[in-house]
C-alpha atoms as one frame of an Amber mdcrd trajectory, in Angstrom:
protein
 -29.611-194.181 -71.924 -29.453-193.894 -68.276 -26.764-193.017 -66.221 -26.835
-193.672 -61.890 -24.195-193.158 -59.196 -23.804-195.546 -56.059 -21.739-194.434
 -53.225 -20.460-197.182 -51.931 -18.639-195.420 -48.993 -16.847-191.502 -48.919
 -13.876-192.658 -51.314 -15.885-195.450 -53.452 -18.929-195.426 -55.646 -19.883
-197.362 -58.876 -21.477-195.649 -61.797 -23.929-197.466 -64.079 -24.132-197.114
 -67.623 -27.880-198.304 -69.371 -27.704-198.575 -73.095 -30.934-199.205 -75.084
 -30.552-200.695 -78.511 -31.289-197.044 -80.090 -28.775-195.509 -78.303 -26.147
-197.231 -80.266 -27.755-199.375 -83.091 -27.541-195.980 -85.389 -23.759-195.806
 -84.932 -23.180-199.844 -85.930 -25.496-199.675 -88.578 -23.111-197.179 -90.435
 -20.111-198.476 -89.432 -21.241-201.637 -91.282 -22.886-199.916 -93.837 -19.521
-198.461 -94.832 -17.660-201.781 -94.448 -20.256-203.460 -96.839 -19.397-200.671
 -99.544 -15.507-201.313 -98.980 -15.856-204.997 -98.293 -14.221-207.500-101.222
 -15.193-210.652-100.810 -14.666-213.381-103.445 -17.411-214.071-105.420 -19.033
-210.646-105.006 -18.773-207.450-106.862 -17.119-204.627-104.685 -20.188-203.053
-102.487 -22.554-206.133-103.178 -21.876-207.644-100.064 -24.896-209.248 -98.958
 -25.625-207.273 -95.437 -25.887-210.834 -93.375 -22.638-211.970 -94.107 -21.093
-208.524 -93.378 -22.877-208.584 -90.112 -21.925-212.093 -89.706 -18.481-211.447
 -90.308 -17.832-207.903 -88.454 -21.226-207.044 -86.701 -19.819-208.669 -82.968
 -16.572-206.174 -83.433 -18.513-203.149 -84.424 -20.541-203.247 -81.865 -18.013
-203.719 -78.843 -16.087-200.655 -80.772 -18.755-198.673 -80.891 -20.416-199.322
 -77.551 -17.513-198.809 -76.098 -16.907-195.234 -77.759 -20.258-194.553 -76.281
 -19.517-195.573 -72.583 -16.294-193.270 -72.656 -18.016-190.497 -73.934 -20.689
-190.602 -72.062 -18.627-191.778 -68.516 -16.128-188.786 -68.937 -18.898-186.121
 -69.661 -21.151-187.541 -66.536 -17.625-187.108 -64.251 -17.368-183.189 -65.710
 -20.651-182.563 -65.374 -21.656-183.795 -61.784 -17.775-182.516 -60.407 -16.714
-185.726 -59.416 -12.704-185.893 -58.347 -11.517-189.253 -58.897  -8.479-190.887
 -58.805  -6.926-193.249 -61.388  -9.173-194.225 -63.625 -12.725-195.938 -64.082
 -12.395-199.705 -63.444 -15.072-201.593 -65.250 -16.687-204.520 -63.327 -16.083
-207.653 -64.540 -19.610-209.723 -66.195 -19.268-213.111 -66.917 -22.788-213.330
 -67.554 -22.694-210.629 -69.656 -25.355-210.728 -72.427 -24.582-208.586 -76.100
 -28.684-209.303 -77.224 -30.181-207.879 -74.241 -32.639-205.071 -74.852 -30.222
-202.984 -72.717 -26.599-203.035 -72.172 -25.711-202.744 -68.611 -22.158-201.489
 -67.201 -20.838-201.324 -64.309 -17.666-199.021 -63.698 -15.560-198.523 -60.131
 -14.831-195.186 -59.171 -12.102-193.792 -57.059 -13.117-190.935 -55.093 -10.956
-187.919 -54.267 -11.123-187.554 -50.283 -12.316-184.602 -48.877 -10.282-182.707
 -46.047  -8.916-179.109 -45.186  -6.001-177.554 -44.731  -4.976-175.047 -41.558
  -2.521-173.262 -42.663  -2.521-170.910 -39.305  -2.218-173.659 -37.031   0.747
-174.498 -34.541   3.921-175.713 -36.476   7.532-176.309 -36.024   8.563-174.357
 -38.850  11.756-172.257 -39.485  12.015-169.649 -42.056  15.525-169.374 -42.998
  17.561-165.909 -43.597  20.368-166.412 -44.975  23.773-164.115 -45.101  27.001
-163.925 -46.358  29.090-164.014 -43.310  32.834-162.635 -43.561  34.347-165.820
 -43.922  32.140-166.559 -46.831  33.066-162.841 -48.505  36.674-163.808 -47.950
  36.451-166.893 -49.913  34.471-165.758 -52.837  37.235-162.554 -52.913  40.264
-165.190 -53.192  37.783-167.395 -55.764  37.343-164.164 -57.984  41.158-163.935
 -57.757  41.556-167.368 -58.553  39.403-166.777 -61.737  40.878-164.285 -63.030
  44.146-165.100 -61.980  46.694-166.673 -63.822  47.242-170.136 -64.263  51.033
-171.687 -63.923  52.293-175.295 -64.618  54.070-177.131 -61.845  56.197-180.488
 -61.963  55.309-181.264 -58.444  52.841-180.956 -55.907  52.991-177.997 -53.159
  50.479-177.036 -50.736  48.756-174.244 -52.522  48.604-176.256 -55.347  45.667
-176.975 -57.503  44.946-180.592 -58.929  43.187-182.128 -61.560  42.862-185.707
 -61.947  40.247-188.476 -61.692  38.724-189.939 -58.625  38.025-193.899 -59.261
  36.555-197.048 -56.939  35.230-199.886 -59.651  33.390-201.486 -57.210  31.325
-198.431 -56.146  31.441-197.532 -59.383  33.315-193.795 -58.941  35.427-192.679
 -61.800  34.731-188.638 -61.673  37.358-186.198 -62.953  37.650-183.126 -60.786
  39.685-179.930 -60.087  40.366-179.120 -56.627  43.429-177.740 -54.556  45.120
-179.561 -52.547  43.543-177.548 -49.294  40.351-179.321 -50.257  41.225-182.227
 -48.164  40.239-181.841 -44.364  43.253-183.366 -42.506  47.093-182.373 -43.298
  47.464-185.983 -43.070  45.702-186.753 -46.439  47.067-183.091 -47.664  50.712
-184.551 -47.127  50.045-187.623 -49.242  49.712-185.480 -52.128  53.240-183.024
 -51.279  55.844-183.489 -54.223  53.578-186.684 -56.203  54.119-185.558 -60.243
  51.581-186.124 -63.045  50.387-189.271 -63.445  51.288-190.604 -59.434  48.023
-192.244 -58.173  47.033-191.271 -54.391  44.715-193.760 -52.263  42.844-191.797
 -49.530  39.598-192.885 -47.538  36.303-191.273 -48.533  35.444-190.938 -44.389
  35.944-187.796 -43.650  37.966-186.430 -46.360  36.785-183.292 -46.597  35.129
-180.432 -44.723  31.338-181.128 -45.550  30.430-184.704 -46.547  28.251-183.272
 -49.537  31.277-182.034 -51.199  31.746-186.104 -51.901  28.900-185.619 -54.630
  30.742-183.313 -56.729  34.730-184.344 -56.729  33.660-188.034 -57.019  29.697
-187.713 -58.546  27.874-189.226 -55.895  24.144-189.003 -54.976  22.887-187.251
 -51.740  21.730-190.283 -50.375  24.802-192.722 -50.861  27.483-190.234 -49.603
  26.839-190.268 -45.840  28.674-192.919 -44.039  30.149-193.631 -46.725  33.579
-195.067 -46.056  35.834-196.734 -49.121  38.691-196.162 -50.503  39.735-194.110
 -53.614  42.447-193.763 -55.968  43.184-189.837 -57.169  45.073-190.271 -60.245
  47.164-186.463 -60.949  46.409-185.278 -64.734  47.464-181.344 -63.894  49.513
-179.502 -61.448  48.970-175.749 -61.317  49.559-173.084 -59.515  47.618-170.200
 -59.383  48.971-166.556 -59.240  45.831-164.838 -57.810  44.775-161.667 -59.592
  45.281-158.422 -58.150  42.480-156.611 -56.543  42.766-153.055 -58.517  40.397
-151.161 -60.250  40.910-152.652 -63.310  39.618-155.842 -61.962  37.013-154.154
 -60.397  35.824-152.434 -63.626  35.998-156.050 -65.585  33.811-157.270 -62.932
  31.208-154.916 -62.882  31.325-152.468 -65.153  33.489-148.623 -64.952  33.178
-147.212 -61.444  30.823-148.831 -60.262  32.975-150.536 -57.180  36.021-148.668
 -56.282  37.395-150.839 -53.378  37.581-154.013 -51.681  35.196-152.893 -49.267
  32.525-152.054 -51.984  33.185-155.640 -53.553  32.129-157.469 -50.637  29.399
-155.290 -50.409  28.741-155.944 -53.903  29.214-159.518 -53.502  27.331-159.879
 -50.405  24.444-158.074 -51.895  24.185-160.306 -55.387  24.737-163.203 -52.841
  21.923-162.876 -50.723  19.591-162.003 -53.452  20.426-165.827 -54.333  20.091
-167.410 -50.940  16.575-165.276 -50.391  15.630-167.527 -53.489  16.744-170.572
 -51.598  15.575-169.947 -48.813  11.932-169.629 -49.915  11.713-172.420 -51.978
  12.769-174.370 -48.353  10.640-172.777 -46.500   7.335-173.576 -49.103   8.465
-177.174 -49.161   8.674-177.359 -45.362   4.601-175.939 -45.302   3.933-178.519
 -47.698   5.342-181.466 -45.512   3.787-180.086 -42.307   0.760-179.985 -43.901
   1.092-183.770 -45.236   2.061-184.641 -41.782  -1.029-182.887 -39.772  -3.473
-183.125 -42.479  -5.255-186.966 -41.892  -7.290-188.188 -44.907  -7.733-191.824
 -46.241  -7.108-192.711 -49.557  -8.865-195.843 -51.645  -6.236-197.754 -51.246
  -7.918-200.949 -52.599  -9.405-199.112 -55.515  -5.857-197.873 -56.702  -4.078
-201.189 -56.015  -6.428-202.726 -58.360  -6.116-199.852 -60.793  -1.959-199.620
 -61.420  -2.250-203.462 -62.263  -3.826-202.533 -65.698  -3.022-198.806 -65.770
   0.503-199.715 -67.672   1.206-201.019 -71.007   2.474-204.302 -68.911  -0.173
-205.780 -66.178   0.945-206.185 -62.766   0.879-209.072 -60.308  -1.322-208.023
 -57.377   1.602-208.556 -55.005   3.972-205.709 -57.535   0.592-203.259 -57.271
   1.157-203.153 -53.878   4.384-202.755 -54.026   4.032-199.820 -56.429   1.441
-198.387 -54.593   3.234-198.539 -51.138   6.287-196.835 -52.603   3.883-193.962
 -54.736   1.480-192.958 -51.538   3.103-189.912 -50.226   3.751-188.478 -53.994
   0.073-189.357 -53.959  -0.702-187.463 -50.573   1.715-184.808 -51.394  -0.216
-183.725 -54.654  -3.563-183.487 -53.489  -2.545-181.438 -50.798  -0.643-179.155
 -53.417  -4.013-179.208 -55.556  -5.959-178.240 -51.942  -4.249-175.584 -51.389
  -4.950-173.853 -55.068  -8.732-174.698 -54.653  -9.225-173.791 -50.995  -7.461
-170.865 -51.558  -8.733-170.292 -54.666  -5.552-169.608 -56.157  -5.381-169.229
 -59.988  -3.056-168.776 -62.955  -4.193-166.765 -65.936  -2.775-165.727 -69.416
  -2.022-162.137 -68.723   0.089-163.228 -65.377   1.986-165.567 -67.358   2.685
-163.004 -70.042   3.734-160.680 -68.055   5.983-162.713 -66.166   7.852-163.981
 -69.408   8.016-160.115 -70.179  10.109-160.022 -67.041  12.320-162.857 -67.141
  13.240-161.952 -70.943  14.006-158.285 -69.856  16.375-159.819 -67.070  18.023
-161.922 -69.546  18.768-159.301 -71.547  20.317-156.463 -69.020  22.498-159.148
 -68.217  24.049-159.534 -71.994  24.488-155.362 -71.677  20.626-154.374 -72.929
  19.018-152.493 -69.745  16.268-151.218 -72.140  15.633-154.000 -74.850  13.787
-152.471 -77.687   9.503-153.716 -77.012   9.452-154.833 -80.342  12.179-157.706
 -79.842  10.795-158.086 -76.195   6.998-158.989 -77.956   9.168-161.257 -80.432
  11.230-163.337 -78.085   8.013-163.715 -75.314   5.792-164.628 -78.594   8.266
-167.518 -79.565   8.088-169.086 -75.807   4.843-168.584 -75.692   4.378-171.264
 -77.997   6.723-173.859 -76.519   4.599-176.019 -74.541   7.497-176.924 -72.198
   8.373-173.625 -71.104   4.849-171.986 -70.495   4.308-175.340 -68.294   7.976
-174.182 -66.811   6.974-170.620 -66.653   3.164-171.388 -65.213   5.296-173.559
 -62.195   6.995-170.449 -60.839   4.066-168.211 -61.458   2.744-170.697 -59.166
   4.985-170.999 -56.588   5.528-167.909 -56.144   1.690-167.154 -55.418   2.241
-169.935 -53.321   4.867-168.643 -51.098   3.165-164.735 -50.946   0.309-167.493
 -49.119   2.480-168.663 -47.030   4.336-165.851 -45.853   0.807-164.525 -45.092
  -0.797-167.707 -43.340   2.129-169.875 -41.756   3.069-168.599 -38.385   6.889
-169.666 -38.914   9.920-168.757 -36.603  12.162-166.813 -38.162  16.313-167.649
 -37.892  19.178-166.110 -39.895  22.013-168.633 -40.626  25.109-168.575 -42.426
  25.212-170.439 -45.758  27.451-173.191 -44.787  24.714-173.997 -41.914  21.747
-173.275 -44.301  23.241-176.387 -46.462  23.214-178.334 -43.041  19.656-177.660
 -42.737  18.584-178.150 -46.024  19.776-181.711 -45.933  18.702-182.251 -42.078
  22.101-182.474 -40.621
């Protein structure tokens, strides 16, 4: 057997496969060997199979199985051995002249070749890393939510303005039907507010979708839109009324304060915002990262040049699913899939040039740490180690979740990378405009 590499240019080569007779006549040979003890056949005894006629009948079959076990063996062992990055798969070349009784087997197979390119992360950017805070408006409305929650909740036969409705949001032909809760303050203009004043349950309410509320992303949740289809977005709806309530807001004593966070522990409204702002922020930190690691990534996919073998993979996604493609739908498919394409080799280049790794300890001891959270938050601050070992031991062997848990591991190496490299300007923001940025408005 012999086994040579042609680079054809920096992101093609073809790798050729020779096969001499002995290198796969053993395998066929006992392949048929074991059919001819098996074989029943009329006029023969069970295993007396003459050999010809079991090599008449079978031998062409064996021997493309059995070659081609060989040739994927052999193909994926070359690729590990000589570190060759590909992408897709191997394409054999096509042989019409292909001949099964030569001395030796020839094969040709197309390779797709992983481009080579670096990454400068300490070069000149554009990028913003986000702080975010809880500005007093924001306190003030999580205060009168808390109220709200633990408030209590009164029946009304009509609609007022402090009311809070639930009903159903419909449009058939954009295909909205989304129940929701909201109070009637939701709605940006007293205009639309008014057209719900005194309605009972079950009045229906048409308002326009343009502009009803503050923030046009608040269209996704009361009527269960995607990102994407609820900017400009200008139809009418129909709000059918379900519920009228009223809420009677809680009153902010120590009582509440104690159910909130435990006896003593916040004594005043003041020390509640605090509170809140604190538990807030620890949040939007989290946010706020994960931005400002996908915002490295795309200026890196933007400033980083590299070709891809576009041919090669064209070619390759017509047979790579279980349904062939026309030439013209590979190109299609590959068109749409480049930049997912782009955006994961960069992710891989970053691990390798950086030489960033993941191993079993880290992992453990991560899990260790998210299952210790978990539990101070159900009341146990110090979970006996015994049920600690137990509960990591069980996710440790659910595939899902150690991929899940090996992610953030990940990322967050990632970030403590970035935060090191990336020269980034730094800008503190309220919430409300942190949302604006995240969705480039």
């Amino acid at each position: 057997m012999n086994i040579t590499r042609n680079n054809v240019d920096a992101l093609n080569a073809i790798v050729t496969i020779e096969l001499a007779k002995e290198d796969y006549q053993g395998n066929v040979d006992q392949v048929l060997s074991n059919y001819k003890k098996n074989a029943s056949v009329p006029g023969f005894r069970k295993g007396a199979v003459p050999m010809s006629l079991i090599v008449k009948q079978y031998g062409k079959a064996v021997l493309f199985e059995e070659v081609n076990k060989i040739l994927q063996d052999k193909l994926n062992n070359y690729l590990v051995e000589e570190k060759i990055d590909i992408l897709g798969n191997p394409l054999p070349v096509s042989n019409e002249s292909f001949d099964w009784d030569a001395d030796v087997l020839k094969f040709d197979f197309e390779l797709g070749l992983t481009p080579e390119f670096t990454l400068d992360l300490e070069g000149k950017n554009k990028i913003t890393k986000f702080k975010v805070v809880a500005d007093d408006a924001m306190l003030d409305e999580q205060v009168e939510f808390i109220q709200k929650q633990y408030g209590k909740l009164v029946s009304k036969e009509a609609v007022e303005e402090t009311s809070d409705l639930v009903g159903t949001f419909t449009n058939e032909e954009e295909g909205i039907n989304q129940e929701a809760t909201l109070p009637v303050t939701a709605f940006r203009t007293k205009t639309n507010q008014k057209k719900f004043l005194n309605k009972k349950v079950g009045d229906q309410v048409t308002v326009s979708t343009k502009g009803l509320f503050d923030d046009d992303h608040k269209l996704m949740e009361y009527l269960g839109l995607d990102h994407d289809k609820v900017h400009g977005l200008e139809v009418d709806v129909v709000f059918t009324i379900k519920e009228i309530n009223e809420t009677e807001l809680a009153e902010l004593n120590q009582e509440l304060f104690d159910k909130l966070f435990g006896e003593g522990v916040v004594t005043s409204v003041e020390q509640l915002k605090e509170k809140i702002k604190e538990d807030a922020e620890k949040q939007f930190a989290g946010q706020a990262d994960q931005k400002f690691v996908n915002d490295v990534y795309e200026h890196l996919l933007a400033e980083t040049k590299f070709d891809l073998p576009a041919e090669f993979l064209t070619r390759w996604l017509q047979t790579a699913g279980e349904t062939p493609m026309t030439a013209e739908a590979a190109a299609a498919e590959y068109a749409k899939s480049e930049k997912g394409l782009r955006y994961q080799l960069v992710e891989g280049k970053v691990m390798s040039q950086y030489d960033l790794k993941l191993d079993f300890e880290e992992i453990k001891a991560y899990t260790v740490k998210l299952i210790k959270d978990q539990l101070a938050q159900f009341g146990q601050a110090e979970p006996d180690e015994k049920t600690v070992e137990d509960i990591v031991a069980r996710v440790m062997t659910n595939q899902d979740e150690v991929r899940r848990i090996s992610e953030q591991v990940m990322n967050d190496k990632v970030l403590v990378l970035f935060n090191e490299k990336v020269s980034a300007k730094e800008k503190e923001v309220s919430y409300k405009d942190f949302v604006k940025e995240m969705y480039g408005e």
